[in-house]
Short mmCIF file of C-alpha atoms in Angstrom, two decimals:
data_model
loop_
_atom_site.label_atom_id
_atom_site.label_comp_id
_atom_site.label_asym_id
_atom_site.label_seq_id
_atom_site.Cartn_x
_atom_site.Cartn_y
_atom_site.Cartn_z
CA UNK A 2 81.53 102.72 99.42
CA UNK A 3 78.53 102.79 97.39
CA UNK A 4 78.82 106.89 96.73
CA UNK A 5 82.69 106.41 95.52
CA UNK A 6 82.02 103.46 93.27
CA UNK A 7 78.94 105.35 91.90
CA UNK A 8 81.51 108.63 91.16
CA UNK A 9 84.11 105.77 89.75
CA UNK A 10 81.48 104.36 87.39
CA UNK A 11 80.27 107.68 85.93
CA UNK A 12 83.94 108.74 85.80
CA UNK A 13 85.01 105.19 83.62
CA UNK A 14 81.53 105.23 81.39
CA UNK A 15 82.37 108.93 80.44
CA UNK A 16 86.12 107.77 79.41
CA UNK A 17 85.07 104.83 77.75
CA UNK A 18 82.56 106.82 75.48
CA UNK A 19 85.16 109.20 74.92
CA UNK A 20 87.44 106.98 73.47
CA UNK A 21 84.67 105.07 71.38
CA UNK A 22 85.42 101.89 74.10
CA UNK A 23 82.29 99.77 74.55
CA UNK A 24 81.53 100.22 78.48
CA UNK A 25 80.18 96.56 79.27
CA UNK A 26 83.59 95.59 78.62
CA UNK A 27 84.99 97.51 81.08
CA UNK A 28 82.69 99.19 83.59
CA UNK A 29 81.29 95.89 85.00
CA UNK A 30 84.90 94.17 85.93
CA UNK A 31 86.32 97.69 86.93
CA UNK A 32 82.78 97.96 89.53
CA UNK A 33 82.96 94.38 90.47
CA UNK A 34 87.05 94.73 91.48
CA UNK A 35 86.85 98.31 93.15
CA UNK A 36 83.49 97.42 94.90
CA UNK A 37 85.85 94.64 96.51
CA UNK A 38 88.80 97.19 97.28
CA UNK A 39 86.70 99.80 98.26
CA UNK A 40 84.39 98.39 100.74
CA UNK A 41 86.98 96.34 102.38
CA UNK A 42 89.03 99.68 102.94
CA UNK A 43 86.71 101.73 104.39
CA UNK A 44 85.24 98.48 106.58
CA UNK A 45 89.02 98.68 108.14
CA UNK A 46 89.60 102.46 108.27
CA UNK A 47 85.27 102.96 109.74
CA UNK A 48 86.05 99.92 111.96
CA UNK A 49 88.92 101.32 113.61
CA UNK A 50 87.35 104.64 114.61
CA UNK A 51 84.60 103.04 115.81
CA UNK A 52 86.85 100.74 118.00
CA UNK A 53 89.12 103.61 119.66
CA UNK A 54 85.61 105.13 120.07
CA UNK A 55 84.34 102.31 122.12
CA UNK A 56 87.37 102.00 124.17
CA UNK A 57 86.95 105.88 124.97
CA UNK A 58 83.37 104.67 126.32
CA UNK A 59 82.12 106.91 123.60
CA UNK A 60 78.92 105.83 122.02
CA UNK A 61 79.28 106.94 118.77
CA UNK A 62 78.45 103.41 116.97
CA UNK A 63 75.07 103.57 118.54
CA UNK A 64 74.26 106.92 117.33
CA UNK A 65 75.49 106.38 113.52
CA UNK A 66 72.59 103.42 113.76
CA UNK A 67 69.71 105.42 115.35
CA UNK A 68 70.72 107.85 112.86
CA UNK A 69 70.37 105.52 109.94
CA UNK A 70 67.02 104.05 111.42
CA UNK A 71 65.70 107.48 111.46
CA UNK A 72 66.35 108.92 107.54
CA UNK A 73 65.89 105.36 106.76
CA UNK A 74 62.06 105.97 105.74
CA UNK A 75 63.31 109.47 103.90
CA UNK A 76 65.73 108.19 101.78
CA UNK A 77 63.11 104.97 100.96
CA UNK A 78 60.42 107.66 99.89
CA UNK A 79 62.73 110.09 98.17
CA UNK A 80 63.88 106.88 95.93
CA UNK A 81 60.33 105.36 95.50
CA UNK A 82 59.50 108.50 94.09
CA UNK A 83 62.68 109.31 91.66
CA UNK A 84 61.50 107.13 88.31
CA UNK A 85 65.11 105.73 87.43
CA UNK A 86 65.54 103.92 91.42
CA UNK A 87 61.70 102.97 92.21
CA UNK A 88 62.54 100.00 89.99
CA UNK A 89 65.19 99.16 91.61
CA UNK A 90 63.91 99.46 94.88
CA UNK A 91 61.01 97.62 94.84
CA UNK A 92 63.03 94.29 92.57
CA UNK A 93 66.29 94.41 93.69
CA UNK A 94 66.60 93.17 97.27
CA UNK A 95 66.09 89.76 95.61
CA UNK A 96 68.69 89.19 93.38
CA UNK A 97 71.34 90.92 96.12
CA UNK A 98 69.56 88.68 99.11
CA UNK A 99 69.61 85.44 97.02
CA UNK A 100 73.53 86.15 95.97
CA UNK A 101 73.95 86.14 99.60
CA UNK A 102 72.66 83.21 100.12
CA UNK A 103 74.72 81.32 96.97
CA UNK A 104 78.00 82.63 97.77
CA UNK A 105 77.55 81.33 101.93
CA UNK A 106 77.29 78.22 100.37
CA UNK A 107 80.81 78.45 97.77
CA UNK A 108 82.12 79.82 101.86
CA UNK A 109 81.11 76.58 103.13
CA UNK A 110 83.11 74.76 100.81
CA UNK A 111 85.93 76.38 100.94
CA UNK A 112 86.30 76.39 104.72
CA UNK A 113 85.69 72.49 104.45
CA UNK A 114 88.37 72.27 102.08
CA UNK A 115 91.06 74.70 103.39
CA UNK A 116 91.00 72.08 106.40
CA UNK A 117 92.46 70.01 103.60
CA UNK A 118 94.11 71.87 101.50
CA UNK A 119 95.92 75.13 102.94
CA UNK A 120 97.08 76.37 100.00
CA UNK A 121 93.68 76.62 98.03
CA UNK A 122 92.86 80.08 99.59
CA UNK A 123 95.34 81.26 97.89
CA UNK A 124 94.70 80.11 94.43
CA UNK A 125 90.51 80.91 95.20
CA UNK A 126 90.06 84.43 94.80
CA UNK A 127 91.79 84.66 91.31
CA UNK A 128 89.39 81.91 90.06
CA UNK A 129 86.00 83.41 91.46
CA UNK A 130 86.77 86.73 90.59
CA UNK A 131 88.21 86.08 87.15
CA UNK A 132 84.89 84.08 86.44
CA UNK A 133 82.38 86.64 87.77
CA UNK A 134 84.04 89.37 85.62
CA UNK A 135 84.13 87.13 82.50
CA UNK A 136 80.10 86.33 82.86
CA UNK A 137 79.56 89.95 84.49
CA UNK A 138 80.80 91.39 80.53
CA UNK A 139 78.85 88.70 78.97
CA UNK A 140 75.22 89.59 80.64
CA UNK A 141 75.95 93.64 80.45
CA UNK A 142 76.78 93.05 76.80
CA UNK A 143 73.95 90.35 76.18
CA UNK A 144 71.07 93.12 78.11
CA UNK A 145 72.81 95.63 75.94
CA UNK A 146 72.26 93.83 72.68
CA UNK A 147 68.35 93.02 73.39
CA UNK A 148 67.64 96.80 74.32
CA UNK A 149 69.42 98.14 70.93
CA UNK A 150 67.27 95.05 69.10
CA UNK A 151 63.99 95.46 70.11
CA UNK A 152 64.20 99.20 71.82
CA UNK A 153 63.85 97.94 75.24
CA UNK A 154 60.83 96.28 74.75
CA UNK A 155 60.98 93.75 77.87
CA UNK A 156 59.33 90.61 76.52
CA UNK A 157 59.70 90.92 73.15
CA UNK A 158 62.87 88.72 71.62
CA UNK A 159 65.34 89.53 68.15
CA UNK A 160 63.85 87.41 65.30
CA UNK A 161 64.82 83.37 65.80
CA UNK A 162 65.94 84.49 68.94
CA UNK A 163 63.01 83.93 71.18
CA UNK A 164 63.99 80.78 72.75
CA UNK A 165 64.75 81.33 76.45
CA UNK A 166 66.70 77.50 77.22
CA UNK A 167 68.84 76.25 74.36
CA UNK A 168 71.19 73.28 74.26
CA UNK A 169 74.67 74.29 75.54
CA UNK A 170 75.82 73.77 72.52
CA UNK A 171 74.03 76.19 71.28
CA UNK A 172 75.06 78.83 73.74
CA UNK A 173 78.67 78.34 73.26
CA UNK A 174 79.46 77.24 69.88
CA UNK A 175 76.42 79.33 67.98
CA UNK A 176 76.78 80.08 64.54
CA UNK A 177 78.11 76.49 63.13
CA UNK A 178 76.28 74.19 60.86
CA UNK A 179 76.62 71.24 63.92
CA UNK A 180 75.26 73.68 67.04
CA UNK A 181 72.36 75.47 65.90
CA UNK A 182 73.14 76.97 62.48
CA UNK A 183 72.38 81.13 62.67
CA UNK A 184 70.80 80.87 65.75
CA UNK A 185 72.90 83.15 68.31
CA UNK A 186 75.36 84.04 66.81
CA UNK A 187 76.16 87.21 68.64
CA UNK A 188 76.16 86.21 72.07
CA UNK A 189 78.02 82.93 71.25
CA UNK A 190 80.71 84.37 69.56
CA UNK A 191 81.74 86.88 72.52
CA UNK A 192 81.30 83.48 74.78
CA UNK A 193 84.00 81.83 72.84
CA UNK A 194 86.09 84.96 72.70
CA UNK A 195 85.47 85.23 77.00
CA UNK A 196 86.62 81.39 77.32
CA UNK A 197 89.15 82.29 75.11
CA UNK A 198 90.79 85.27 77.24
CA UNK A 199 90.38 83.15 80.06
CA UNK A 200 93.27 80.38 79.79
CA UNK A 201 96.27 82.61 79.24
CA UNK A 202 94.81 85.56 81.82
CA UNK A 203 94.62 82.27 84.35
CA UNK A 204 98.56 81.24 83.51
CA UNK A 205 99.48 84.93 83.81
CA UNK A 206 97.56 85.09 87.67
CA UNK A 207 99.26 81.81 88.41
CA UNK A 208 102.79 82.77 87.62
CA UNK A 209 102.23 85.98 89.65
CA UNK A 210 100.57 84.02 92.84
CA UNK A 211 103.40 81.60 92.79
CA UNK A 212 106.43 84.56 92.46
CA UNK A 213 104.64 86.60 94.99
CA UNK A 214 104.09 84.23 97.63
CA UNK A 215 107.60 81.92 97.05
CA UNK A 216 105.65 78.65 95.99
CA UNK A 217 107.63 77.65 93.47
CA UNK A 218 107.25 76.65 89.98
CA UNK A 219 104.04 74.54 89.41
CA UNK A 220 104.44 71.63 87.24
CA UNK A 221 102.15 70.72 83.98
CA UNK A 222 100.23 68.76 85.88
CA UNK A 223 98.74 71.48 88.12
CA UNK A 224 98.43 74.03 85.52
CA UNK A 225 96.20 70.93 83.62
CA UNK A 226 93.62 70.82 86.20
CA UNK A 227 93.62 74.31 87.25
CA UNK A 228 92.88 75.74 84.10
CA UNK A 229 90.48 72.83 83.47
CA UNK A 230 88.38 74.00 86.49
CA UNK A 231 88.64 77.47 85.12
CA UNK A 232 87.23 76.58 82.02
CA UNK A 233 84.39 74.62 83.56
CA UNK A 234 83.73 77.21 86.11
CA UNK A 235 83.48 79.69 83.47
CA UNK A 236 81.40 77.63 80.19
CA UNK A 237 78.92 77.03 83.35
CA UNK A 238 78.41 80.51 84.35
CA UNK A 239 78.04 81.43 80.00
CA UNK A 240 75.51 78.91 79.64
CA UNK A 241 73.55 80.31 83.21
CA UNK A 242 73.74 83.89 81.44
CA UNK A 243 72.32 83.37 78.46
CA UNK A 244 69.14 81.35 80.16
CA UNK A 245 68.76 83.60 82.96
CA UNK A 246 68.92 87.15 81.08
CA UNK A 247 66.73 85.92 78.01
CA UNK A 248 64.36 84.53 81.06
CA UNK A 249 64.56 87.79 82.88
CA UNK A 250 63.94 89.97 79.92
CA UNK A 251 60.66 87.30 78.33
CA UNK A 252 59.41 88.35 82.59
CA UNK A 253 60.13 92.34 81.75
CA UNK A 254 62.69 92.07 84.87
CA UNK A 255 65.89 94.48 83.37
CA UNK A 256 69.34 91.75 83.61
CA UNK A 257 71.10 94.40 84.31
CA UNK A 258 69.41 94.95 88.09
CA UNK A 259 69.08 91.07 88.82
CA UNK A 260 71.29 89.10 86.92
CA UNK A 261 74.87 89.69 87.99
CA UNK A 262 74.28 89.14 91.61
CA UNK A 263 72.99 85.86 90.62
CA UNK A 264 75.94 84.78 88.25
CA UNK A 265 78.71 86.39 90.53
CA UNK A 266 77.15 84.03 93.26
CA UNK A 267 77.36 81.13 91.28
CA UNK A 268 80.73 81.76 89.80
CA UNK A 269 81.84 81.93 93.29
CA UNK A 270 80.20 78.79 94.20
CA UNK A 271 81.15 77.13 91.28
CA UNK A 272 84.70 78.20 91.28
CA UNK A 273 85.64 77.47 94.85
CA UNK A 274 83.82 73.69 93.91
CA UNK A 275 85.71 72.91 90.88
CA UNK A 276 88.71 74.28 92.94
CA UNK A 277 88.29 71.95 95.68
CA UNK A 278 88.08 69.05 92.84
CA UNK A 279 91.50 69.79 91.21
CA UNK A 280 93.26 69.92 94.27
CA UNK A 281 91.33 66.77 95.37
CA UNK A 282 92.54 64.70 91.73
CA UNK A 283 95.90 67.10 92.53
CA UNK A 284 96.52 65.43 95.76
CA UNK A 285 95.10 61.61 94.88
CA UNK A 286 98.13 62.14 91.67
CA UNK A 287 100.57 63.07 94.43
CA UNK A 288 101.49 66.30 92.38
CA UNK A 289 104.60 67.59 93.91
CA UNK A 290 103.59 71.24 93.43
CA UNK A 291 100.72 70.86 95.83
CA UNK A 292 102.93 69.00 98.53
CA UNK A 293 105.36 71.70 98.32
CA UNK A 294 102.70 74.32 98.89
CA UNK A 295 100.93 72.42 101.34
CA UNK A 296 104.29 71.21 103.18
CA UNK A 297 105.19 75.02 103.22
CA UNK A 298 101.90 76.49 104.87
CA UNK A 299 101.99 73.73 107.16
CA UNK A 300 105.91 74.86 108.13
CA UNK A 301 104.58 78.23 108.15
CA UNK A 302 101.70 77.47 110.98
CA UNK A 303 104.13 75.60 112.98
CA UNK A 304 106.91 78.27 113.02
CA UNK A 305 103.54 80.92 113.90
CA UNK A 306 102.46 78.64 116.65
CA UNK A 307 105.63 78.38 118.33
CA UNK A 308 106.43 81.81 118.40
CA UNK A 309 103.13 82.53 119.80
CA UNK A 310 103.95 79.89 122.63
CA UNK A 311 107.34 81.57 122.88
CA UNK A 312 106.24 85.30 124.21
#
C-alpha cells in the first residue's frame, strides 16, 4: 500500500507542477483518500489468500512474518543511513503512534453512539474525512509558506510572525483591524477560504448519502446542525494547525512528518463528537429526518435477523 501511494504521489506532484497547480492543495487530500482505498483493498484481496492458504494447512502467513522479522534490521539500516528517511525514522513513530491512540478514542464514541443512533455511521465518514483533508491542505500549505520565508530555517519565524499561540481570532479572521491587524494574514485568509469550501462540499455529500442509500430528503433542521458540527469540527482543527506547526517548526521538528497524523486524529475525534451532539439535539427536537433514518435501519435489522432465523 505504502509503495503504490508513494508511485501515486510522485505521479500527482509531477502533474500538478506541470500544470502550474500548487501541490498542497491537492497531493495531501488525494494521499489521505487513496491511502484509505488502497490499504483497505489490498487488506481484503492479501487477507483472502492468506485465508484459502490456511484452510489448505499451508503456512504461508507464518513465513511472510519470519520473513519480515528477518530484513527488518536491513531495511532499518539501509534507511538510517539514506539522509532524506533517517529523519523520519528516528521522529516519526510518534506522531503515527499518538494518531493511533486519538482516533481509538473518536472509535469509542462512535460505537457508544451508533448504539443510539444507527444511522450516524453513515453520515461519519464524510465528516472526518472532509475535515482531515481541509486541515491536511492547511498545514502542507502553512509548512510550505515558513520554508519559502525563512529558507527552511527550523526555529526561525517570518517577521511579526513569531508568536507560536494566538487568540482564535486571530487564527481565523487575520488581517482585520478587530482580530489582530496584519498579523497572519496568509494563513488566515486560506482558513476562511477552507471553512468556506466546507458548507456547500458538506450539502453536496449529504444530498448524495441520502439518494444513495434511500433516506429521504432531510429537512432544514438537520442540515442546521449538521453543517454546524462541520463547521466546528473544522474552525477547531484550523486553530490546532496553526499552534501545532508554528510549535513544531520554533522545536526544528518538520510539520510536514508530525503534524497531519496529529490533526487527522483529532478531526476524527472531533468530528465523530460533534456528530454524536447533533444527532443528540436532532433526536431531543424530534426531527423527523432522523426518525425516518433511524426507523428504517431499525426495519432493516429486523428484516436481516429474521431471515437469518429463517435458513
Amino acid at each position: 500500500a505504502s509503495f503504490a501511494l508513494g508511485v501515486v504521489m510522485i505521479g500527482v506532484i509531477l502533474l500538478a507542477k506541470r500544470f502550474k497547480c500548487n501541490p498542497d492543495n491537492v497531493a495531501t487530500p488525494i494521499a489521505a483518500s487513496l491511502g484509505d482505498v488502497t490499504t483497505l483493498g489490498l487488506l481484503a484481496w492479501i487477507s483472502n489468500v492468506l485465508y484459502n492458504h490456511m484452510l489448505e494447512q499451508k503456512q504461508t502467513a507464518l513465513i511472510l512474518i519470519l520473513a519480515y522479522f528477518l530484513v527488518l534490521p536491513i531495511l532499518i539500516y539501509l534507511s538510517y543511513k539514506n539522509e532524506h528517511t533517517c529523519l523520519v525514522l528516528c521522529t516519526g513513530w510518534t506522531p503515527v503512534l499518538s494518531a493511533m491512540l486519538i482516533s481509538s478514542g473518536g472509535g469509542l464514541i462512535l460505537d457508544k453512539a451508533v448504539e443510539h443512533f444507527k444511522g450516524i455511521a453513515v453520515f461519519s465518514p464524510v465528516m472526518n474525512g472532509a475535515g482531515g483533508n481541509l486541515v491536511a491542505i492547511q498545514a502542507s500549505r502553512m509548512t510550505t509558506y515558513l520554508n519559502k520565508a525563512t529558507n527552511s530555517l527550523f526555529g526561525i519565524f517570518p517577521p511579526e510572525e513569531d508568536a507560536v499561540c494566538i487568540l482564535p481570532c486571530s487564527a481565523l479572521c487575520g488581517g482585520y483591524s478587530s482580530c489582530g491587524g496584519s498579523n497572519n494574514i496568509q494563513n488566515a485568509s486560506v482558513a476562511r477560504v477552507l471553512l468556506l469550501l466546507l458548507i456547500p462540499g458538506h450539502v453536496v455529500f449529504i444530498i448524495v448519502i441520502c439518494f444513495l442509500e434511500n433516506l429521504g430528503i432531510p429537512t432544514p433542521l438537520f442540515f442546521i446542525f449538521y453543517l454546524l458540527a462541520a463547521v466546528c469540527q473544522v474552525a477547531v482543527l484550523l486553530y490546532l494547525c496553526q499552534i501545532l506547526v508554528y510549535w513544531m517548526w520554533s522545536k526544528g521538528t518538520d510539520p510536514d512528518n508530525a503534524a497531519i497524523p496529529y490533526l487527522t486524529a483529532i478531526g476524527d475525534l472531533l468530528g465523530t463528537a460533534f456528530l454524536a451532539l447533533s444527532f443528540m439535539v436532532l433526536s431531543y427536537s424530534q426531527d423527523n429526518f432522523l426518525e425516518g433514518i433511524e426507523s428504517d435501519v431499525s426495519f432493516e435489522n429486523v428484516t436481516v435477523i429474521l431471515q437469518s432465523d429463517a435458513f
